[in-house]
PDB file of C-alpha atoms and ligand atoms in Angstrom:
ATOM      1  CA  MET A   1      -7.666   0.310 -93.578  1.00  0.00           C
ATOM      2  CA  SER A   2      -7.403   4.043 -94.116  1.00  0.00           C
ATOM      3  CA  THR A   3      -4.131   5.707 -93.209  1.00  0.00           C
ATOM      4  CA  THR A   4      -5.268   9.018 -94.694  1.00  0.00           C
ATOM      5  CA  VAL A   5      -8.159   9.583 -92.282  1.00  0.00           C
ATOM      6  CA  ALA A   6      -7.739   9.678 -88.499  1.00  0.00           C
ATOM      7  CA  HIS A   7      -9.400   6.736 -86.722  1.00  0.00           C
ATOM      8  CA  ASN A   8     -10.658   6.850 -83.152  1.00  0.00           C
ATOM      9  CA  ALA A   9      -8.919   3.680 -81.908  1.00  0.00           C
ATOM     10  CA  ARG A  10      -5.516   4.997 -83.095  1.00  0.00           C
ATOM     11  CA  VAL A  11      -5.976   8.571 -81.844  1.00  0.00           C
ATOM     12  CA  TRP A  12      -7.170   7.235 -78.452  1.00  0.00           C
ATOM     13  CA  ASN A  13      -3.990   5.139 -78.373  1.00  0.00           C
ATOM     14  CA  TYR A  14      -1.974   8.298 -79.178  1.00  0.00           C
ATOM     15  CA  TRP A  15      -3.595  10.234 -76.310  1.00  0.00           C
ATOM     16  CA  LEU A  16      -2.895   7.312 -73.973  1.00  0.00           C
ATOM     17  CA  GLY A  17       0.796   7.469 -74.888  1.00  0.00           C
ATOM     18  CA  GLY A  18       0.756   4.301 -77.022  1.00  0.00           C
ATOM     19  CA  LYS A  19       2.644   3.756 -80.264  1.00  0.00           C
ATOM     20  CA  ASP A  20       0.036   2.389 -82.692  1.00  0.00           C
ATOM     21  CA  HIS A  21      -0.917   5.416 -84.782  1.00  0.00           C
ATOM     22  CA  TYR A  22      -0.192   7.071 -88.139  1.00  0.00           C
ATOM     23  CA  PRO A  23       0.850  10.689 -88.900  1.00  0.00           C
ATOM     24  CA  VAL A  24      -2.761  11.632 -89.706  1.00  0.00           C
ATOM     25  CA  ASP A  25      -3.864  10.340 -86.270  1.00  0.00           C
ATOM     26  CA  ARG A  26      -1.191  12.388 -84.497  1.00  0.00           C
ATOM     27  CA  GLU A  27      -2.085  15.478 -86.528  1.00  0.00           C
ATOM     28  CA  VAL A  28      -5.803  15.307 -85.694  1.00  0.00           C
ATOM     29  CA  GLY A  29      -4.974  14.180 -82.134  1.00  0.00           C
ATOM     30  CA  ASN A  30      -2.811  17.292 -81.661  1.00  0.00           C
ATOM     31  CA  GLN A  31      -5.468  19.580 -83.142  1.00  0.00           C
ATOM     32  CA  VAL A  32      -8.039  18.174 -80.711  1.00  0.00           C
ATOM     33  CA  LEU A  33      -5.525  18.746 -77.895  1.00  0.00           C
ATOM     34  CA  GLU A  34      -5.316  22.401 -78.910  1.00  0.00           C
ATOM     35  CA  ILE A  35      -9.099  22.784 -78.674  1.00  0.00           C
ATOM     36  CA  PHE A  36      -9.420  20.620 -75.553  1.00  0.00           C
ATOM     37  CA  PRO A  37      -6.098  20.233 -73.715  1.00  0.00           C
ATOM     38  CA  GLY A  38      -7.777  17.973 -71.120  1.00  0.00           C
ATOM     39  CA  ILE A  39      -8.480  15.106 -73.548  1.00  0.00           C
ATOM     40  CA  GLY A  40      -5.388  13.143 -72.464  1.00  0.00           C
ATOM     41  CA  ARG A  41      -6.608  13.355 -68.866  1.00  0.00           C
ATOM     42  CA  VAL A  42     -10.020  12.051 -69.974  1.00  0.00           C
ATOM     43  CA  ALA A  43      -8.422   9.060 -71.728  1.00  0.00           C
ATOM     44  CA  ARG A  44      -6.283   8.200 -68.685  1.00  0.00           C
ATOM     45  CA  ALA A  45      -9.222   8.661 -66.278  1.00  0.00           C
ATOM     46  CA  ASP A  46     -11.310   6.339 -68.451  1.00  0.00           C
ATOM     47  CA  ARG A  47      -8.656   3.610 -68.357  1.00  0.00           C
ATOM     48  CA  ALA A  48      -8.195   3.997 -64.617  1.00  0.00           C
ATOM     49  CA  PHE A  49     -11.992   3.676 -64.183  1.00  0.00           C
ATOM     50  CA  LEU A  50     -11.878   0.499 -66.305  1.00  0.00           C
ATOM     51  CA  GLY A  51      -9.222  -0.906 -63.980  1.00  0.00           C
ATOM     52  CA  ARG A  52     -11.157  -0.065 -60.791  1.00  0.00           C
ATOM     53  CA  ALA A  53     -14.447  -1.406 -62.139  1.00  0.00           C
ATOM     54  CA  VAL A  54     -12.917  -4.695 -63.349  1.00  0.00           C
ATOM     55  CA  ARG A  55     -10.955  -5.181 -60.099  1.00  0.00           C
ATOM     56  CA  TYR A  56     -14.150  -4.592 -58.123  1.00  0.00           C
ATOM     57  CA  LEU A  57     -16.188  -6.990 -60.259  1.00  0.00           C
ATOM     58  CA  ALA A  58     -13.578  -9.766 -60.396  1.00  0.00           C
ATOM     59  CA  GLY A  59     -12.609  -9.299 -56.737  1.00  0.00           C
ATOM     60  CA  GLU A  60     -15.555  -8.282 -54.568  1.00  0.00           C
ATOM     61  CA  VAL A  61     -18.391  -9.504 -56.789  1.00  0.00           C
ATOM     62  CA  GLY A  62     -16.666 -12.660 -58.050  1.00  0.00           C
ATOM     63  CA  MET A  63     -17.445 -11.985 -61.728  1.00  0.00           C
ATOM     64  CA  ARG A  64     -15.640 -14.391 -64.042  1.00  0.00           C
ATOM     65  CA  GLN A  65     -16.959 -13.391 -67.474  1.00  0.00           C
ATOM     66  CA  PHE A  66     -16.460 -10.094 -69.335  1.00  0.00           C
ATOM     67  CA  LEU A  67     -17.772  -8.922 -72.705  1.00  0.00           C
ATOM     68  CA  ASP A  68     -15.733  -5.833 -73.622  1.00  0.00           C
ATOM     69  CA  ILE A  69     -17.320  -3.971 -76.566  1.00  0.00           C
ATOM     70  CA  GLY A  70     -15.258  -1.169 -78.154  1.00  0.00           C
ATOM     71  CA  THR A  71     -12.034  -2.605 -76.808  1.00  0.00           C
ATOM     72  CA  GLY A  72      -9.551  -0.182 -78.344  1.00  0.00           C
ATOM     73  CA  LEU A  73      -5.973  -1.014 -79.279  1.00  0.00           C
ATOM     74  CA  PRO A  74      -4.123  -3.128 -76.724  1.00  0.00           C
ATOM     75  CA  THR A  75      -2.574  -0.909 -74.062  1.00  0.00           C
ATOM     76  CA  ALA A  76      -1.446  -1.312 -70.462  1.00  0.00           C
ATOM     77  CA  ASP A  77      -3.922  -3.168 -68.227  1.00  0.00           C
ATOM     78  CA  ASN A  78      -6.388  -4.489 -70.754  1.00  0.00           C
ATOM     79  CA  THR A  79      -9.557  -5.997 -69.280  1.00  0.00           C
ATOM     80  CA  HIS A  80      -8.280  -9.597 -69.341  1.00  0.00           C
ATOM     81  CA  GLU A  81      -5.030  -8.636 -67.607  1.00  0.00           C
ATOM     82  CA  VAL A  82      -6.838  -6.818 -64.800  1.00  0.00           C
ATOM     83  CA  ALA A  83      -9.446  -9.568 -64.367  1.00  0.00           C
ATOM     84  CA  GLN A  84      -7.054 -12.525 -64.629  1.00  0.00           C
ATOM     85  CA  ARG A  85      -4.655 -10.917 -62.149  1.00  0.00           C
ATOM     86  CA  VAL A  86      -7.500 -11.147 -59.626  1.00  0.00           C
ATOM     87  CA  ALA A  87      -8.992 -14.412 -60.905  1.00  0.00           C
ATOM     88  CA  PRO A  88      -6.906 -16.389 -63.424  1.00  0.00           C
ATOM     89  CA  ASP A  89      -9.974 -18.371 -64.555  1.00  0.00           C
ATOM     90  CA  SER A  90     -11.701 -15.240 -65.923  1.00  0.00           C
ATOM     91  CA  ARG A  91     -13.045 -15.474 -69.481  1.00  0.00           C
ATOM     92  CA  ILE A  92     -13.028 -12.360 -71.658  1.00  0.00           C
ATOM     93  CA  VAL A  93     -14.442 -11.674 -75.128  1.00  0.00           C
ATOM     94  CA  TYR A  94     -13.308  -8.494 -76.877  1.00  0.00           C
ATOM     95  CA  ILE A  95     -15.301  -6.765 -79.638  1.00  0.00           C
ATOM     96  CA  ASP A  96     -14.167  -3.917 -81.896  1.00  0.00           C
ATOM     97  CA  ASN A  97     -14.790  -2.942 -85.512  1.00  0.00           C
ATOM     98  CA  ASP A  98     -11.524  -1.134 -86.265  1.00  0.00           C
ATOM     99  CA  PRO A  99      -9.286  -3.089 -88.685  1.00  0.00           C
ATOM    100  CA  LEU A 100      -6.112  -2.048 -86.835  1.00  0.00           C
ATOM    101  CA  VAL A 101      -7.466  -3.386 -83.547  1.00  0.00           C
ATOM    102  CA  LEU A 102      -8.005  -6.695 -85.363  1.00  0.00           C
ATOM    103  CA  VAL A 103      -4.364  -6.649 -86.531  1.00  0.00           C
ATOM    104  CA  HIS A 104      -3.160  -6.123 -82.966  1.00  0.00           C
ATOM    105  CA  ALA A 105      -5.709  -8.449 -81.366  1.00  0.00           C
ATOM    106  CA  ARG A 106      -3.132 -11.190 -80.769  1.00  0.00           C
ATOM    107  CA  ALA A 107      -1.870  -9.179 -77.779  1.00  0.00           C
ATOM    108  CA  LEU A 108      -5.369  -9.467 -76.296  1.00  0.00           C
ATOM    109  CA  LEU A 109      -5.422 -13.221 -76.654  1.00  0.00           C
ATOM    110  CA  ILE A 110      -2.470 -14.054 -74.456  1.00  0.00           C
ATOM    111  CA  GLY A 111      -4.191 -14.823 -71.210  1.00  0.00           C
ATOM    112  CA  THR A 112      -3.875 -17.322 -68.422  1.00  0.00           C
ATOM    113  CA  VAL A 113      -3.992 -21.074 -68.965  1.00  0.00           C
ATOM    114  CA  GLU A 114      -6.987 -21.342 -66.606  1.00  0.00           C
ATOM    115  CA  GLY A 115      -8.993 -18.594 -68.316  1.00  0.00           C
ATOM    116  CA  ALA A 116      -9.845 -17.762 -71.922  1.00  0.00           C
ATOM    117  CA  THR A 117      -9.838 -14.737 -74.209  1.00  0.00           C
ATOM    118  CA  ASP A 118     -11.333 -14.223 -77.658  1.00  0.00           C
ATOM    119  CA  TYR A 119     -11.455 -11.313 -80.072  1.00  0.00           C
ATOM    120  CA  ILE A 120     -14.355 -10.754 -82.459  1.00  0.00           C
ATOM    121  CA  ASN A 121     -14.350  -8.199 -85.245  1.00  0.00           C
ATOM    122  CA  ALA A 122     -17.925  -6.895 -85.033  1.00  0.00           C
ATOM    123  CA  ASP A 123     -19.951  -3.715 -84.925  1.00  0.00           C
ATOM    124  CA  ALA A 124     -21.630  -2.683 -81.685  1.00  0.00           C
ATOM    125  CA  ARG A 125     -24.716  -1.965 -83.805  1.00  0.00           C
ATOM    126  CA  ASN A 126     -25.073  -5.692 -84.371  1.00  0.00           C
ATOM    127  CA  PRO A 127     -25.670  -7.122 -80.875  1.00  0.00           C
ATOM    128  CA  ASP A 128     -27.119 -10.369 -82.264  1.00  0.00           C
ATOM    129  CA  LYS A 129     -23.843 -11.148 -84.069  1.00  0.00           C
ATOM    130  CA  ILE A 130     -21.910 -10.247 -80.919  1.00  0.00           C
ATOM    131  CA  LEU A 131     -24.030 -12.486 -78.698  1.00  0.00           C
ATOM    132  CA  LEU A 132     -23.803 -15.449 -81.069  1.00  0.00           C
ATOM    133  CA  ALA A 133     -20.020 -15.216 -81.439  1.00  0.00           C
ATOM    134  CA  ALA A 134     -19.403 -14.497 -77.730  1.00  0.00           C
ATOM    135  CA  ALA A 135     -21.315 -17.639 -76.759  1.00  0.00           C
ATOM    136  CA  LYS A 136     -18.364 -19.717 -78.026  1.00  0.00           C
ATOM    137  CA  THR A 137     -16.315 -18.456 -75.079  1.00  0.00           C
ATOM    138  CA  LEU A 138     -18.832 -17.163 -72.524  1.00  0.00           C
ATOM    139  CA  ASP A 139     -21.534 -19.151 -70.730  1.00  0.00           C
ATOM    140  CA  PHE A 140     -24.724 -17.083 -70.990  1.00  0.00           C
ATOM    141  CA  SER A 141     -26.373 -19.035 -68.174  1.00  0.00           C
ATOM    142  CA  GLN A 142     -23.846 -17.423 -65.785  1.00  0.00           C
ATOM    143  CA  PRO A 143     -23.419 -13.684 -64.982  1.00  0.00           C
ATOM    144  CA  ILE A 144     -21.455 -11.595 -67.467  1.00  0.00           C
ATOM    145  CA  ALA A 145     -20.063  -8.076 -67.109  1.00  0.00           C
ATOM    146  CA  ILE A 146     -20.840  -6.120 -70.272  1.00  0.00           C
ATOM    147  CA  MET A 147     -18.267  -3.364 -70.716  1.00  0.00           C
ATOM    148  CA  MET A 148     -19.054  -0.423 -73.003  1.00  0.00           C
ATOM    149  CA  LEU A 149     -16.437   2.243 -72.386  1.00  0.00           C
ATOM    150  CA  GLY A 150     -16.271   5.072 -74.889  1.00  0.00           C
ATOM    151  CA  VAL A 151     -18.200   3.208 -77.563  1.00  0.00           C
ATOM    152  CA  LEU A 152     -21.919   4.092 -77.384  1.00  0.00           C
ATOM    153  CA  ASN A 153     -20.854   7.646 -78.219  1.00  0.00           C
ATOM    154  CA  PHE A 154     -20.274   6.318 -81.750  1.00  0.00           C
ATOM    155  CA  VAL A 155     -23.910   5.251 -82.049  1.00  0.00           C
ATOM    156  CA  LEU A 156     -25.315   8.664 -82.797  1.00  0.00           C
ATOM    157  CA  ASP A 157     -29.003   7.894 -82.410  1.00  0.00           C
ATOM    158  CA  THR A 158     -29.871   7.620 -78.715  1.00  0.00           C
ATOM    159  CA  ASP A 159     -32.871   5.330 -79.276  1.00  0.00           C
ATOM    160  CA  GLU A 160     -30.631   2.933 -81.256  1.00  0.00           C
ATOM    161  CA  ALA A 161     -27.929   3.050 -78.562  1.00  0.00           C
ATOM    162  CA  VAL A 162     -30.514   2.309 -75.850  1.00  0.00           C
ATOM    163  CA  ALA A 163     -31.912  -0.578 -77.926  1.00  0.00           C
ATOM    164  CA  ILE A 164     -28.395  -2.073 -78.249  1.00  0.00           C
ATOM    165  CA  VAL A 165     -27.890  -1.966 -74.492  1.00  0.00           C
ATOM    166  CA  ASP A 166     -31.354  -3.417 -73.890  1.00  0.00           C
ATOM    167  CA  ARG A 167     -30.645  -6.313 -76.293  1.00  0.00           C
ATOM    168  CA  LEU A 168     -27.319  -7.124 -74.612  1.00  0.00           C
ATOM    169  CA  VAL A 169     -28.659  -6.758 -71.084  1.00  0.00           C
ATOM    170  CA  GLY A 170     -31.659  -8.880 -72.025  1.00  0.00           C
ATOM    171  CA  ALA A 171     -29.357 -11.729 -73.074  1.00  0.00           C
ATOM    172  CA  VAL A 172     -27.460 -12.048 -69.766  1.00  0.00           C
ATOM    173  CA  PRO A 173     -28.807 -13.517 -66.513  1.00  0.00           C
ATOM    174  CA  ALA A 174     -29.658 -11.723 -63.264  1.00  0.00           C
ATOM    175  CA  GLY A 175     -26.498 -10.843 -61.371  1.00  0.00           C
ATOM    176  CA  SER A 176     -24.807  -9.582 -64.563  1.00  0.00           C
ATOM    177  CA  TYR A 177     -23.368  -6.063 -64.777  1.00  0.00           C
ATOM    178  CA  LEU A 178     -23.025  -3.153 -67.185  1.00  0.00           C
ATOM    179  CA  VAL A 179     -19.908  -0.969 -67.000  1.00  0.00           C
ATOM    180  CA  LEU A 180     -20.314   2.195 -69.027  1.00  0.00           C
ATOM    181  CA  ALA A 181     -18.192   5.253 -69.822  1.00  0.00           C
ATOM    182  CA  HIS A 182     -19.547   8.027 -72.024  1.00  0.00           C
ATOM    183  CA  PRO A 183     -18.320  11.520 -72.967  1.00  0.00           C
ATOM    184  CA  THR A 184     -20.506  14.480 -72.111  1.00  0.00           C
ATOM    185  CA  GLY A 185     -20.716  18.209 -72.636  1.00  0.00           C
ATOM    186  CA  GLU A 186     -21.568  18.450 -68.931  1.00  0.00           C
ATOM    187  CA  LEU A 187     -19.109  18.282 -65.985  1.00  0.00           C
ATOM    188  CA  GLY A 188     -17.268  21.300 -67.364  1.00  0.00           C
ATOM    189  CA  GLY A 189     -16.835  19.651 -70.753  1.00  0.00           C
ATOM    190  CA  GLU A 190     -17.780  22.530 -73.050  1.00  0.00           C
ATOM    191  CA  GLU A 191     -14.418  22.310 -74.836  1.00  0.00           C
ATOM    192  CA  ASN A 192     -14.894  18.579 -75.168  1.00  0.00           C
ATOM    193  CA  ALA A 193     -18.129  19.181 -77.079  1.00  0.00           C
ATOM    194  CA  GLU A 194     -16.329  21.681 -79.306  1.00  0.00           C
ATOM    195  CA  SER A 195     -13.488  19.226 -79.959  1.00  0.00           C
ATOM    196  CA  MET A 196     -16.051  16.588 -80.990  1.00  0.00           C
ATOM    197  CA  LYS A 197     -17.450  18.969 -83.597  1.00  0.00           C
ATOM    198  CA  PHE A 198     -13.911  19.324 -84.978  1.00  0.00           C
ATOM    199  CA  TRP A 199     -13.492  15.536 -84.826  1.00  0.00           C
ATOM    200  CA  ASN A 200     -16.666  14.961 -86.834  1.00  0.00           C
ATOM    201  CA  GLU A 201     -15.440  17.269 -89.572  1.00  0.00           C
ATOM    202  CA  ASN A 202     -11.978  15.700 -89.762  1.00  0.00           C
ATOM    203  CA  ALA A 203     -11.935  12.112 -88.525  1.00  0.00           C
ATOM    204  CA  THR A 204     -13.900   8.912 -88.163  1.00  0.00           C
ATOM    205  CA  PRO A 205     -16.206   7.512 -86.875  1.00  0.00           C
ATOM    206  CA  PRO A 206     -18.424  10.461 -85.913  1.00  0.00           C
ATOM    207  CA  ILE A 207     -19.025  10.906 -82.204  1.00  0.00           C
ATOM    208  CA  THR A 208     -21.644  12.472 -79.954  1.00  0.00           C
ATOM    209  CA  PRO A 209     -21.579  13.565 -76.311  1.00  0.00           C
ATOM    210  CA  ARG A 210     -24.641  12.801 -74.141  1.00  0.00           C
ATOM    211  CA  SER A 211     -26.285  14.479 -71.169  1.00  0.00           C
ATOM    212  CA  ARG A 212     -26.723  12.767 -67.817  1.00  0.00           C
ATOM    213  CA  GLN A 213     -30.422  12.407 -68.635  1.00  0.00           C
ATOM    214  CA  GLU A 214     -29.616  10.556 -71.878  1.00  0.00           C
ATOM    215  CA  VAL A 215     -26.968   8.353 -70.246  1.00  0.00           C
ATOM    216  CA  THR A 216     -29.468   7.446 -67.516  1.00  0.00           C
ATOM    217  CA  ARG A 217     -31.607   5.733 -70.188  1.00  0.00           C
ATOM    218  CA  PHE A 218     -28.932   3.016 -70.655  1.00  0.00           C
ATOM    219  CA  PHE A 219     -29.639   1.833 -67.110  1.00  0.00           C
ATOM    220  CA  ARG A 220     -33.421   1.590 -67.294  1.00  0.00           C
ATOM    221  CA  HIS A 221     -33.457  -2.176 -66.597  1.00  0.00           C
ATOM    222  CA  LEU A 222     -30.564  -2.083 -64.124  1.00  0.00           C
ATOM    223  CA  GLU A 223     -29.713  -1.048 -60.552  1.00  0.00           C
ATOM    224  CA  LEU A 224     -26.980   1.572 -60.429  1.00  0.00           C
ATOM    225  CA  LEU A 225     -24.242   0.950 -57.879  1.00  0.00           C
ATOM    226  CA  GLU A 226     -23.013   3.777 -55.660  1.00  0.00           C
ATOM    227  CA  PRO A 227     -21.984   6.484 -56.455  1.00  0.00           C
ATOM    228  CA  GLY A 228     -24.251   6.338 -59.540  1.00  0.00           C
ATOM    229  CA  ILE A 229     -23.471   8.151 -62.800  1.00  0.00           C
ATOM    230  CA  VAL A 230     -20.500  10.395 -62.031  1.00  0.00           C
ATOM    231  CA  SER A 231     -17.360  11.707 -63.665  1.00  0.00           C
ATOM    232  CA  CYS A 232     -15.454   8.459 -64.289  1.00  0.00           C
ATOM    233  CA  SER A 233     -12.499   9.889 -62.319  1.00  0.00           C
ATOM    234  CA  ARG A 234     -14.798  10.000 -59.259  1.00  0.00           C
ATOM    235  CA  TRP A 235     -16.198   6.490 -59.462  1.00  0.00           C
ATOM    236  CA  ARG A 236     -14.805   4.916 -56.289  1.00  0.00           C
ATOM    237  CA  PRO A 237     -11.392   6.590 -56.452  1.00  0.00           C
ATOM    238  CA  GLU A 238      -8.540   4.730 -54.791  1.00  0.00           C
ATOM    239  CA  PRO A 239      -5.585   6.050 -52.778  1.00  0.00           C
ATOM    240  CA  PRO A 240      -4.118   8.638 -53.003  1.00  0.00           C
ATOM    241  CA  ASP A 241      -7.402  10.165 -54.200  1.00  0.00           C
ATOM    242  CA  VAL A 242      -9.826   8.930 -51.545  1.00  0.00           C
ATOM    243  CA  ASP A 243      -9.382  11.866 -49.192  1.00  0.00           C
ATOM    244  CA  SER A 244      -9.662  14.587 -51.820  1.00  0.00           C
ATOM    245  CA  LEU A 245     -11.820  13.749 -54.803  1.00  0.00           C
ATOM    246  CA  PRO A 246      -9.921  13.814 -58.107  1.00  0.00           C
ATOM    247  CA  ALA A 247     -10.798  16.529 -60.611  1.00  0.00           C
ATOM    248  CA  GLU A 248     -13.851  15.870 -62.726  1.00  0.00           C
ATOM    249  CA  VAL A 249     -13.425  14.921 -66.375  1.00  0.00           C
ATOM    250  CA  PRO A 250     -16.259  15.288 -68.909  1.00  0.00           C
ATOM    251  CA  GLN A 251     -16.721  11.536 -69.201  1.00  0.00           C
ATOM    252  CA  PHE A 252     -19.451   9.776 -67.242  1.00  0.00           C
ATOM    253  CA  GLY A 253     -18.683   6.433 -65.642  1.00  0.00           C
ATOM    254  CA  ALA A 254     -21.139   4.050 -63.996  1.00  0.00           C
ATOM    255  CA  VAL A 255     -21.542   0.409 -62.998  1.00  0.00           C
ATOM    256  CA  ALA A 256     -24.934  -1.250 -62.658  1.00  0.00           C
ATOM    257  CA  ARG A 257     -26.314  -4.696 -61.804  1.00  0.00           C
ATOM    258  CA  LYS A 258     -29.079  -6.620 -63.480  1.00  0.00           C
ATOM    259  CA  PRO A 259     -31.593  -7.508 -60.733  1.00  0.00           C
TER     260      PRO A 259
HETATM  261  C1  SAM B 301     -12.474   5.699 -77.254  1.00  0.00           C
HETATM  262  S1  SAM B 301     -11.988   4.047 -77.676  1.00  0.00           S
HETATM  263  C2  SAM B 301     -12.261   3.260 -76.120  1.00  0.00           C
HETATM  264  C3  SAM B 301     -11.425   2.035 -75.915  1.00  0.00           C
HETATM  265  C4  SAM B 301     -11.600   1.362 -74.553  1.00  0.00           C
HETATM  266  N1  SAM B 301     -12.950   0.843 -74.367  1.00  0.00           N
HETATM  267  C5  SAM B 301     -11.270   2.320 -73.440  1.00  0.00           C
HETATM  268  O1  SAM B 301     -12.187   2.712 -72.702  1.00  0.00           O
HETATM  269  O2  SAM B 301     -10.104   2.719 -73.310  1.00  0.00           O
HETATM  270  C6  SAM B 301     -13.389   3.489 -78.644  1.00  0.00           C
HETATM  271  C7  SAM B 301     -13.234   2.159 -79.351  1.00  0.00           C
HETATM  272  O3  SAM B 301     -14.517   1.791 -79.879  1.00  0.00           O
HETATM  273  C8  SAM B 301     -14.361   1.278 -81.177  1.00  0.00           C
HETATM  274  N2  SAM B 301     -15.623   1.476 -81.916  1.00  0.00           N
HETATM  275  C9  SAM B 301     -16.144   2.631 -82.387  1.00  0.00           C
HETATM  276  N3  SAM B 301     -17.324   2.421 -82.978  1.00  0.00           N
HETATM  277  C10 SAM B 301     -17.560   1.086 -82.879  1.00  0.00           C
HETATM  278  C11 SAM B 301     -18.627   0.243 -83.314  1.00  0.00           C
HETATM  279  N4  SAM B 301     -19.681   0.739 -83.965  1.00  0.00           N
HETATM  280  N5  SAM B 301     -18.542  -1.080 -83.054  1.00  0.00           N
HETATM  281  C12 SAM B 301     -17.468  -1.597 -82.389  1.00  0.00           C
HETATM  282  N6  SAM B 301     -16.432  -0.848 -81.945  1.00  0.00           N
HETATM  283  C13 SAM B 301     -16.481   0.476 -82.190  1.00  0.00           C
HETATM  284  C14 SAM B 301     -13.211   2.068 -81.766  1.00  0.00           C
HETATM  285  O4  SAM B 301     -12.617   1.350 -82.846  1.00  0.00           O
HETATM  286  C15 SAM B 301     -12.300   2.189 -80.556  1.00  0.00           C
HETATM  287  O5  SAM B 301     -11.395   1.122 -80.488  1.00  0.00           O
END
């Protein structure tokens, strides 16, 4: 595990106010903050979107299985905590390829007695490995919510990223869902795009923003739920934000159902 190069999982944790990062992560994290002071707001909006989407799926939809790819370091309100608070029998499989996330994975495995959690060290570019390993914990004959928040942006080739989503979506039954968050240079995110250029010259893994048109491709076999592909801060905001929409962040969020 490199402590001399900044890693995304650790810098994301730094921006979220966590404590699992090295000096090099803080240094690059601070330099990105100088270029794009709103990055902390993006990270918090993304986590809040995760919470709302999982609460909706576990609560209103009755989803009991979650496959969370690109988990990140354990933080407040991880997917299994949100889901099992609503439905203690929820089953969650986490996937990440960062060695430090693996070290901290134990925190993701303490779930309810009724439910189950698992952590698999795997690359999102290898959906077949993910599906095989996830099948130990998840029942693929029943609906599964596939969560890909802030991870497809590390698959630089859009055709490859679309093929990954297609493979995963193809493996789950009708009534399954895709929850997606993805950074963009749109929604007033010009500085975000600039900060990503800096990131790619100084940290790992390399990242790419995508346009709404590109992000729309991930949903080609799915039905988007209202309000569609929007700034993740504006996906079904909860009080106190419902009366006045929260500020946009340059990170798309969307939830879609497999028909
Ligand atoms: C920006 S964080 C997002 C974490 C969490 N999903 C969230 O929304 O807060 C991205 C995570 O994706 C992981 N990641 C990046 N590339 C990956 C890949 N090719 N396969 C699996 N995980 C990857 C990183 O290690 C990091 O933990």
